[in-house]
Structures are given as C-alpha cells and as structure tokens.
C-alpha cells in the first residue's frame, strides 16, 4: 500500500527506502506509529503519525505523515471514520496538536480535514530540508 500511495502522490522512493523507514515503526519506536485500516488480513488503508515536541503548542505534537485509503473504497466515509476514532485517542494520550500537509489543489482532502477540525495556518508554509547522505 505504501508503494501505491507513493506512486499516486509521485513520491520517488525505493522498496529499500520504504522498508528502512517503516521497520522502526513496526518494531515499536516511540517516535511514531502506523495503523492498518480495515481487516488485518485484507486492509484497505493505513495512517502513519510521527511525534515531536513543540513549545508553541505546549508539548507533544503529532504529524500525519501518510494517510492512504485504496481507491476502490474512497468516498465512503472511511477517512472520516478513521479520524473520528483516532484523533480523540491521540489527544487522550497527550498529543497537544496534530499537523498534516495537504496538496493545495486537493479540495476533497481539504474538506475531509476541515470536518475533522484542521485549519490552514494563515501566513505559514511548510519548508523542508532533506539531509544528504554522507554529509
């Protein structure tokens, strides 16, 4: 499913890269968690949340790193149900704020996240710096 998501989102990764990134989550790192969506033997999606710390938000924060629902079941409320169940559990576990990135032209996803209580932060844009191997 990760490969399908990356293909759809045009994220250029290799199987080795995906495996190296996912394995620590599966092995129990406290820096993030991955949840399968749907039946264990036939999942229909997944969501990955990573954790960090923020003075501004008063402590533990999360980032929805990836959220994927198979195309054949999209538009049936699965994404909304996942957020309805997961967000209160993260808050109960002490997550003070949850962040995510959504493509600006994807109005369907923007509406999904807005219904779940996410808001665009006026005047803020996401910037990234990717570490270069060996230096």
PDB file of C-alpha atoms in Angstrom:
ATOM      1  CA  UNK A   1       0.000   0.000   0.000  1.00  0.00           C
ATOM      2  CA  UNK A   2       2.872   2.383   0.701  1.00  0.00           C
ATOM      3  CA  UNK A   3       4.187   1.821  -2.804  1.00  0.00           C
ATOM      4  CA  UNK A   4       0.698   2.501  -4.218  1.00  0.00           C
ATOM      5  CA  UNK A   5       0.432   5.719  -2.197  1.00  0.00           C
ATOM      6  CA  UNK A   6       3.888   6.889  -3.250  1.00  0.00           C
ATOM      7  CA  UNK A   7       3.132   6.121  -6.898  1.00  0.00           C
ATOM      8  CA  UNK A   8      -0.119   8.063  -6.715  1.00  0.00           C
ATOM      9  CA  UNK A   9       1.451  11.004  -4.873  1.00  0.00           C
ATOM     10  CA  UNK A  10       4.522  10.931  -7.120  1.00  0.00           C
ATOM     11  CA  UNK A  11       6.871  10.314  -4.189  1.00  0.00           C
ATOM     12  CA  UNK A  12      10.080   8.839  -5.550  1.00  0.00           C
ATOM     13  CA  UNK A  13      11.211   6.080  -3.156  1.00  0.00           C
ATOM     14  CA  UNK A  14      12.634   2.598  -3.456  1.00  0.00           C
ATOM     15  CA  UNK A  15      11.445  -0.554  -1.747  1.00  0.00           C
ATOM     16  CA  UNK A  16      14.595  -0.444   0.413  1.00  0.00           C
ATOM     17  CA  UNK A  17      13.908   3.147   1.456  1.00  0.00           C
ATOM     18  CA  UNK A  18      10.288   2.379   2.365  1.00  0.00           C
ATOM     19  CA  UNK A  19      11.301  -0.696   4.344  1.00  0.00           C
ATOM     20  CA  UNK A  20      14.008   1.180   6.273  1.00  0.00           C
ATOM     21  CA  UNK A  21      11.535   3.958   7.116  1.00  0.00           C
ATOM     22  CA  UNK A  22       8.707   1.618   8.158  1.00  0.00           C
ATOM     23  CA  UNK A  23      10.617  -1.012  10.139  1.00  0.00           C
ATOM     24  CA  UNK A  24      11.355   1.167  13.219  1.00  0.00           C
ATOM     25  CA  UNK A  25       7.615   1.924  13.494  1.00  0.00           C
ATOM     26  CA  UNK A  26       6.785  -1.768  13.322  1.00  0.00           C
ATOM     27  CA  UNK A  27       9.489  -2.509  15.900  1.00  0.00           C
ATOM     28  CA  UNK A  28       7.969  -0.053  18.392  1.00  0.00           C
ATOM     29  CA  UNK A  29       9.922   3.193  18.171  1.00  0.00           C
ATOM     30  CA  UNK A  30       8.234   5.839  20.352  1.00  0.00           C
ATOM     31  CA  UNK A  31       8.755   8.408  17.575  1.00  0.00           C
ATOM     32  CA  UNK A  32       5.729   7.326  15.575  1.00  0.00           C
ATOM     33  CA  UNK A  33       3.049   4.752  14.928  1.00  0.00           C
ATOM     34  CA  UNK A  34       1.441   3.074  11.948  1.00  0.00           C
ATOM     35  CA  UNK A  35      -2.115   1.766  11.874  1.00  0.00           C
ATOM     36  CA  UNK A  36      -3.690  -0.511   9.318  1.00  0.00           C
ATOM     37  CA  UNK A  37      -7.236   0.395   8.347  1.00  0.00           C
ATOM     38  CA  UNK A  38      -9.747  -2.399   7.862  1.00  0.00           C
ATOM     39  CA  UNK A  39      -9.458  -6.118   8.472  1.00  0.00           C
ATOM     40  CA  UNK A  40      -5.975  -7.345   9.357  1.00  0.00           C
ATOM     41  CA  UNK A  41      -5.969  -9.946   6.576  1.00  0.00           C
ATOM     42  CA  UNK A  42      -7.304  -7.507   3.932  1.00  0.00           C
ATOM     43  CA  UNK A  43      -6.508  -3.897   4.942  1.00  0.00           C
ATOM     44  CA  UNK A  44      -7.948  -1.064   2.879  1.00  0.00           C
ATOM     45  CA  UNK A  45      -5.540   1.628   4.004  1.00  0.00           C
ATOM     46  CA  UNK A  46      -3.100   2.899   6.565  1.00  0.00           C
ATOM     47  CA  UNK A  47      -2.201   6.008   8.537  1.00  0.00           C
ATOM     48  CA  UNK A  48       1.217   6.925   9.935  1.00  0.00           C
ATOM     49  CA  UNK A  49       1.688   9.507  12.697  1.00  0.00           C
ATOM     50  CA  UNK A  50       5.100  10.752  13.812  1.00  0.00           C
ATOM     51  CA  UNK A  51       5.726  12.584  17.086  1.00  0.00           C
ATOM     52  CA  UNK A  52       7.745  15.596  18.150  1.00  0.00           C
ATOM     53  CA  UNK A  53       7.758  18.368  20.753  1.00  0.00           C
ATOM     54  CA  UNK A  54       6.557  21.961  20.491  1.00  0.00           C
ATOM     55  CA  UNK A  55       6.912  24.887  22.856  1.00  0.00           C
ATOM     56  CA  UNK A  56       4.270  26.792  20.883  1.00  0.00           C
ATOM     57  CA  UNK A  57       1.680  24.038  21.261  1.00  0.00           C
ATOM     58  CA  UNK A  58       2.656  23.116  24.795  1.00  0.00           C
ATOM     59  CA  UNK A  59       4.235  19.708  24.458  1.00  0.00           C
ATOM     60  CA  UNK A  60       3.785  16.562  22.424  1.00  0.00           C
ATOM     61  CA  UNK A  61       2.695  17.096  18.824  1.00  0.00           C
ATOM     62  CA  UNK A  62       1.978  14.705  16.006  1.00  0.00           C
ATOM     63  CA  UNK A  63       2.232  14.851  12.253  1.00  0.00           C
ATOM     64  CA  UNK A  64       0.067  12.750   9.992  1.00  0.00           C
ATOM     65  CA  UNK A  65       2.873  11.667   7.724  1.00  0.00           C
ATOM     66  CA  UNK A  66       0.894   9.413   5.410  1.00  0.00           C
ATOM     67  CA  UNK A  67      -2.809   8.579   5.154  1.00  0.00           C
ATOM     68  CA  UNK A  68      -3.906   6.249   2.389  1.00  0.00           C
ATOM     69  CA  UNK A  69      -7.214   4.628   1.513  1.00  0.00           C
ATOM     70  CA  UNK A  70      -7.397   2.309  -1.504  1.00  0.00           C
ATOM     71  CA  UNK A  71      -9.061   3.998  -4.495  1.00  0.00           C
ATOM     72  CA  UNK A  72     -11.878   1.465  -4.666  1.00  0.00           C
ATOM     73  CA  UNK A  73     -13.199   2.385  -1.209  1.00  0.00           C
ATOM     74  CA  UNK A  74     -12.580   6.146  -1.199  1.00  0.00           C
ATOM     75  CA  UNK A  75     -15.566   8.441  -0.852  1.00  0.00           C
ATOM     76  CA  UNK A  76     -17.418   6.090   1.502  1.00  0.00           C
ATOM     77  CA  UNK A  77     -16.570   7.832   4.767  1.00  0.00           C
ATOM     78  CA  UNK A  78     -13.659   5.599   5.770  1.00  0.00           C
ATOM     79  CA  UNK A  79     -11.221   8.503   6.113  1.00  0.00           C
ATOM     80  CA  UNK A  80     -13.674  10.456   8.253  1.00  0.00           C
ATOM     81  CA  UNK A  81     -14.275   7.428  10.448  1.00  0.00           C
ATOM     82  CA  UNK A  82     -10.538   6.876  10.936  1.00  0.00           C
ATOM     83  CA  UNK A  83     -10.043  10.488  12.019  1.00  0.00           C
ATOM     84  CA  UNK A  84     -13.149  10.413  14.247  1.00  0.00           C
ATOM     85  CA  UNK A  85     -11.760   7.406  16.118  1.00  0.00           C
ATOM     86  CA  UNK A  86      -8.032   8.196  16.094  1.00  0.00           C
ATOM     87  CA  UNK A  87      -7.920  11.909  16.959  1.00  0.00           C
ATOM     88  CA  UNK A  88      -9.558  11.628  20.404  1.00  0.00           C
ATOM     89  CA  UNK A  89      -7.258   8.702  21.242  1.00  0.00           C
ATOM     90  CA  UNK A  90      -4.177  10.749  20.331  1.00  0.00           C
ATOM     91  CA  UNK A  91      -5.476  13.657  22.431  1.00  0.00           C
ATOM     92  CA  UNK A  92      -6.125  11.306  25.371  1.00  0.00           C
ATOM     93  CA  UNK A  93      -2.528  10.078  25.017  1.00  0.00           C
ATOM     94  CA  UNK A  94      -1.289  13.668  25.446  1.00  0.00           C
ATOM     95  CA  UNK A  95      -0.913  14.925  21.872  1.00  0.00           C
ATOM     96  CA  UNK A  96      -1.481  18.683  22.131  1.00  0.00           C
ATOM     97  CA  UNK A  97      -1.651  19.371  18.391  1.00  0.00           C
ATOM     98  CA  UNK A  98      -1.707  17.373  15.201  1.00  0.00           C
ATOM     99  CA  UNK A  99      -0.331  18.679  11.917  1.00  0.00           C
ATOM    100  CA  UNK A 100      -0.551  17.473   8.341  1.00  0.00           C
ATOM    101  CA  UNK A 101       0.277  18.555   4.843  1.00  0.00           C
ATOM    102  CA  UNK A 102      -2.321  18.582   2.086  1.00  0.00           C
ATOM    103  CA  UNK A 103      -1.842  19.453  -1.541  1.00  0.00           C
ATOM    104  CA  UNK A 104      -3.298  22.901  -2.224  1.00  0.00           C
ATOM    105  CA  UNK A 105      -5.407  21.802  -5.173  1.00  0.00           C
ATOM    106  CA  UNK A 106      -6.905  18.751  -3.445  1.00  0.00           C
ATOM    107  CA  UNK A 107     -10.163  20.287  -2.231  1.00  0.00           C
ATOM    108  CA  UNK A 108     -11.690  16.884  -1.363  1.00  0.00           C
ATOM    109  CA  UNK A 109      -8.944  16.189   1.179  1.00  0.00           C
ATOM    110  CA  UNK A 110      -9.059  19.748   2.468  1.00  0.00           C
ATOM    111  CA  UNK A 111     -12.782  19.307   3.209  1.00  0.00           C
ATOM    112  CA  UNK A 112     -12.133  15.965   4.951  1.00  0.00           C
ATOM    113  CA  UNK A 113      -9.526  17.519   7.227  1.00  0.00           C
ATOM    114  CA  UNK A 114     -11.608  20.652   7.860  1.00  0.00           C
ATOM    115  CA  UNK A 115     -14.530  18.454   9.018  1.00  0.00           C
ATOM    116  CA  UNK A 116     -12.087  16.796  11.442  1.00  0.00           C
ATOM    117  CA  UNK A 117     -11.117  20.207  12.889  1.00  0.00           C
ATOM    118  CA  UNK A 118      -7.928  21.003  10.970  1.00  0.00           C
ATOM    119  CA  UNK A 119      -7.386  24.586   9.856  1.00  0.00           C
ATOM    120  CA  UNK A 120      -4.926  26.209   7.464  1.00  0.00           C
ATOM    121  CA  UNK A 121      -2.445  28.306   9.422  1.00  0.00           C
ATOM    122  CA  UNK A 122      -2.602  31.703   7.785  1.00  0.00           C
ATOM    123  CA  UNK A 123       0.806  33.021   6.834  1.00  0.00           C
ATOM    124  CA  UNK A 124       2.571  29.673   7.314  1.00  0.00           C
ATOM    125  CA  UNK A 125       4.060  27.456   4.648  1.00  0.00           C
ATOM    126  CA  UNK A 126       5.859  24.173   5.039  1.00  0.00           C
ATOM    127  CA  UNK A 127       9.565  24.192   4.242  1.00  0.00           C
ATOM    128  CA  UNK A 128      11.796  21.130   4.198  1.00  0.00           C
ATOM    129  CA  UNK A 129      15.489  20.395   4.183  1.00  0.00           C
ATOM    130  CA  UNK A 130      16.442  16.871   3.277  1.00  0.00           C
ATOM    131  CA  UNK A 131      19.666  15.500   4.757  1.00  0.00           C
ATOM    132  CA  UNK A 132      22.191  14.483   2.166  1.00  0.00           C
ATOM    133  CA  UNK A 133      23.769  11.051   2.512  1.00  0.00           C
ATOM    134  CA  UNK A 134      27.324  11.253   3.861  1.00  0.00           C
ATOM    135  CA  UNK A 135      27.313  14.866   4.589  1.00  0.00           C
TER     136      UNK A 135
END
